Coordinates of C-alpha atoms in Angstrom, one line a residue:
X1 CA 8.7 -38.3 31.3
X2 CA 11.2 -39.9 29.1
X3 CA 13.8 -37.8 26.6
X4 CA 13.8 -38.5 22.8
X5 CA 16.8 -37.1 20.7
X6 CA 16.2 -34.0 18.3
X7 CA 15.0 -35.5 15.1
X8 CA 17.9 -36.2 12.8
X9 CA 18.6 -33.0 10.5
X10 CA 18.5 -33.7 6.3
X11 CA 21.6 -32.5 6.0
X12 CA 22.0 -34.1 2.5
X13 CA 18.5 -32.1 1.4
X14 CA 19.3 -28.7 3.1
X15 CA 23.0 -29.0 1.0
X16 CA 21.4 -29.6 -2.2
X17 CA 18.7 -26.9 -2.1
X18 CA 21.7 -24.5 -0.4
X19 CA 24.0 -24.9 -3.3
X20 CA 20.8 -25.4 -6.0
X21 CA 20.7 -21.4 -4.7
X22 CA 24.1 -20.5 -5.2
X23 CA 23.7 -18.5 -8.0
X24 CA 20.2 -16.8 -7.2
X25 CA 19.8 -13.4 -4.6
X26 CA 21.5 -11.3 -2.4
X27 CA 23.8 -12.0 0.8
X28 CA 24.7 -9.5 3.2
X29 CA 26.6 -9.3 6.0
X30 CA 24.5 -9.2 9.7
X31 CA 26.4 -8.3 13.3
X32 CA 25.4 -9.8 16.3
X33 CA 22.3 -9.1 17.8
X34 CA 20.5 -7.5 14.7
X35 CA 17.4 -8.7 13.8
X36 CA 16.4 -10.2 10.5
X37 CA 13.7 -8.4 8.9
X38 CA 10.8 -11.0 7.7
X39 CA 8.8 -10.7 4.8
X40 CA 5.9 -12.6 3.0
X41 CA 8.0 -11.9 0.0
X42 CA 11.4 -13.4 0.5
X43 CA 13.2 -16.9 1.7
X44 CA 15.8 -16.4 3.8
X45 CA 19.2 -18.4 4.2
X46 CA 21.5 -18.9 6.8
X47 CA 25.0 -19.1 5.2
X48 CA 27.7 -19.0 8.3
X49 CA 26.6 -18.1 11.8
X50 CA 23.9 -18.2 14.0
X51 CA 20.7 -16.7 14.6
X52 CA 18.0 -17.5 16.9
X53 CA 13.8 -17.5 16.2
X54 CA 12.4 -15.5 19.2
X55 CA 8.5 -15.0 20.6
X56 CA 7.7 -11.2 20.5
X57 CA 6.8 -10.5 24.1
X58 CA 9.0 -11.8 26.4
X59 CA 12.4 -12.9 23.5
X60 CA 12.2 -16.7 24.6
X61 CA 13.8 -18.6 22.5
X62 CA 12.2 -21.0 20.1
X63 CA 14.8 -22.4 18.0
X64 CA 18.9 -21.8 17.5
X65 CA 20.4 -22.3 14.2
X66 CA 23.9 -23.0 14.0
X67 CA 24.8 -24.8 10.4
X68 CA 23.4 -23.6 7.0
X69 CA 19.8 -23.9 7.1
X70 CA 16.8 -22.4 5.2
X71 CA 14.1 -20.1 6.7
X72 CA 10.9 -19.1 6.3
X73 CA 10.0 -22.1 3.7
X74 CA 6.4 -22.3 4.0
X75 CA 4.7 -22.4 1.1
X76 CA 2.1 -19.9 2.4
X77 CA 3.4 -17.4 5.2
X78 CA 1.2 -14.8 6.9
X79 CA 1.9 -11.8 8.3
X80 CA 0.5 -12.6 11.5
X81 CA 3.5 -15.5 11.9
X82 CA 6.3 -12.6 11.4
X83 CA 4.7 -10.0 13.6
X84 CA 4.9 -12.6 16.7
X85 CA 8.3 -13.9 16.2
X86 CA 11.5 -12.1 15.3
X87 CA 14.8 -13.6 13.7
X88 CA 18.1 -12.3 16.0
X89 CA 21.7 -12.3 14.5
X90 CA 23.3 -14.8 17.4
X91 CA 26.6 -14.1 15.7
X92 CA 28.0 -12.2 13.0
X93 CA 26.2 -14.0 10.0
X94 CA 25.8 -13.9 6.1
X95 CA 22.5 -14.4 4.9
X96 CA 21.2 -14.5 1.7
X97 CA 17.5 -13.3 0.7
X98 CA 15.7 -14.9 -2.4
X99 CA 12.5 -14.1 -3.7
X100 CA 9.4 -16.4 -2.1
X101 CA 8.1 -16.9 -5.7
X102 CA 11.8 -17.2 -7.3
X103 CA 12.8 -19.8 -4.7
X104 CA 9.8 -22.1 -5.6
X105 CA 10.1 -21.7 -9.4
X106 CA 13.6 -22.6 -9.0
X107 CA 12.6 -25.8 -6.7
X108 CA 10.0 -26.4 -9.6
X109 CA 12.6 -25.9 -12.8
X110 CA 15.1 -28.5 -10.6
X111 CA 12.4 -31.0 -9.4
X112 CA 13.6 -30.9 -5.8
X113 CA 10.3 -30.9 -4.3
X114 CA 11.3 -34.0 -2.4
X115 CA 14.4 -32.4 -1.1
X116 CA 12.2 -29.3 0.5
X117 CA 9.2 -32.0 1.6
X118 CA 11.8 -33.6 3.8
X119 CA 13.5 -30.2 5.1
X120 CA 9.7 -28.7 5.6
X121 CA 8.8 -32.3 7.5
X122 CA 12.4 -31.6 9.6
X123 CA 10.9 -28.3 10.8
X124 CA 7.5 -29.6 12.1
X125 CA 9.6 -32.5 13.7
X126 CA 11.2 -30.3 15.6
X127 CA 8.2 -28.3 16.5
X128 CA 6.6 -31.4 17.8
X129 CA 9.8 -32.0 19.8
X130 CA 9.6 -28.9 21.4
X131 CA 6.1 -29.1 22.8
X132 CA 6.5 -32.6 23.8
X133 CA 10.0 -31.8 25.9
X134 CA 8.5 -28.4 27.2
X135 CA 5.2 -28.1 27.5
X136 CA 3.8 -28.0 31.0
X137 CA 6.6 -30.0 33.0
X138 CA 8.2 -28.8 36.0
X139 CA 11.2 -26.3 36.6
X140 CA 13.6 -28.7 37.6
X141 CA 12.4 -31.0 34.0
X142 CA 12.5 -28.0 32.3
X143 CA 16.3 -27.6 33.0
X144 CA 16.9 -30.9 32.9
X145 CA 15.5 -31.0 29.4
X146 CA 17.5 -28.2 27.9
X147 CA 20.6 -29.6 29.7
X148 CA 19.9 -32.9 27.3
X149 CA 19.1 -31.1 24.4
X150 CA 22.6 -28.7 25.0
X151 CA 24.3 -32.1 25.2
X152 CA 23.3 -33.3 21.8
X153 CA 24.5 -30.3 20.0
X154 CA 28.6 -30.4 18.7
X155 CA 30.8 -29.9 21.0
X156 CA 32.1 -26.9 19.0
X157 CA 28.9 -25.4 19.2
X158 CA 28.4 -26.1 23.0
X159 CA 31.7 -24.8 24.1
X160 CA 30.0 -20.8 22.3
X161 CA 26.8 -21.9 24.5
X162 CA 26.8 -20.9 28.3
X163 CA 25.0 -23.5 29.9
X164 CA 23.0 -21.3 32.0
X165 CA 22.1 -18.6 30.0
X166 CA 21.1 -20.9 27.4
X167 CA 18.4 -22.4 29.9
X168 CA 17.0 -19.0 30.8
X169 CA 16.3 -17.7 27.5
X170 CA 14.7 -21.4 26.3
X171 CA 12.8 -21.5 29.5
X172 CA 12.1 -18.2 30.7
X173 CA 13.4 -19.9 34.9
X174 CA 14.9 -17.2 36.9
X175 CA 18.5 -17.2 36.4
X176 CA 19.1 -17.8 40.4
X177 CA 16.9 -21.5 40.2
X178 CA 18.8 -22.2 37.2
X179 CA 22.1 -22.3 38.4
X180 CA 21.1 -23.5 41.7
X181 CA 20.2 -26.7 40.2
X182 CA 23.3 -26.6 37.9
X183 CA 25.8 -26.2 41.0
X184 CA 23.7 -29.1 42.9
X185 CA 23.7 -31.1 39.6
X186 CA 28.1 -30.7 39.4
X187 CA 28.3 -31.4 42.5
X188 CA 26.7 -34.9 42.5
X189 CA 28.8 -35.2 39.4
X190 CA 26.4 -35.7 37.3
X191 CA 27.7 -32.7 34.8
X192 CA 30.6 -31.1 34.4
X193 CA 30.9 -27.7 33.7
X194 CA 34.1 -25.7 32.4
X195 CA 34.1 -21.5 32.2
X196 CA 30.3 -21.7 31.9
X197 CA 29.7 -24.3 28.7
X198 CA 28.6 -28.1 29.3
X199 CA 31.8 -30.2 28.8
X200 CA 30.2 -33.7 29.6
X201 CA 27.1 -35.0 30.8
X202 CA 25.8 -38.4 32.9
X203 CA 22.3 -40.0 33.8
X204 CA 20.1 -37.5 35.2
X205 CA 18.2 -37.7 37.8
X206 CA 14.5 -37.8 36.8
X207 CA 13.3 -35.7 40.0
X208 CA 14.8 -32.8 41.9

């Protein structure tokens, strides 16, 4: 099973609808580990911080956002989307809420329809991404996926990540598999590994 990278984020569209926001809603400060109330009625956005998107039942996580990023854009949301994920504060965060209809009136007023096409188009990227990288493979590709995917993120952002922690909560692998392969995986020097975050990363094997 071969890797692909993350799609490429629009940075240069998320920016322009960001600050095309600047002076519309509310922000308030989140702490770590609350959880960001959804609502059909309101567009959420991630000003500094973190936050992860969660499944329900058993907290594995979908998606971590790091950077400035818009959430909940779909044109048409449904309640049955927000009762089965949640939104958890990874970090103390500012967010700012927006009305739904507000947001696309304002997106309307300042023709950046484009701009949101391409961020919307990011998301289901990224979905597709997901399912392609995790869907029925083994354990050991499992880990060997995230470990990839960790590797591709800033190292600024990787070095608040701990390596293993972050497999187990993308993977739902027992924490004792995980690092098993991780210690095998240093060992044959194929990693390395500092206090817990993922400094550098080789070829890696395609079977365990």
């Amino acid at each position: 099973m071969n890797h692909y990278p993350l799609p490429p984020r629009p940075d240069a569209q998320i920016n322009t609808l960001i600050n095309a926001l600047q002076s519309y809603g509310s922000i308030k400060e989140y702490p770590r580990g609350s959880c960001l109330t959804q609502s059909e009625e309101y567009i959420h956005i991630l000003v500094s911080g973190s936050l992860v998107l969660t499944r329900d039942w058993d907290n594995l996580i979908f998606f971590e956002v790091h950077r400035p990023n818009i959430i909940g854009v779909s044109p048409e949301l449904h309640s049955a989307q927000l009762e089965r994920f949640r939104l958890i504060i990874k970090e103390d965060s500012l967010v700012k809420k927006i009305k739904r209809t507000e947001f696309f009136n304002i997106i309307e007023e300042k023709m950046l329809w484009k701009e949101l096409s391409l961020v919307i188009s990011f998301y289901y990227h990224m979905l597709l991404w997901k399912n392609y990288h995790f869907y029925a493979v083994d354990s050991y590709m499992l880990v060997r996926k995230s470990l990839i995917t960790l590797s591709e993120m800033p190292l600024e952002t990787r070095m608040n990540i701990n390596a293993s922690q972050y497999i187990t909560s993308t993977t739902n692998l027992s924490k004792s598999y995980v690092m098993k392969v991780i210690q095998e995986l240093r060992i044959g020097g194929y990693v390395e590994i500092q206090r817990g975050r993922l400094i550098t990363i080789g070829k890696l094997p395609q079977k365990y």
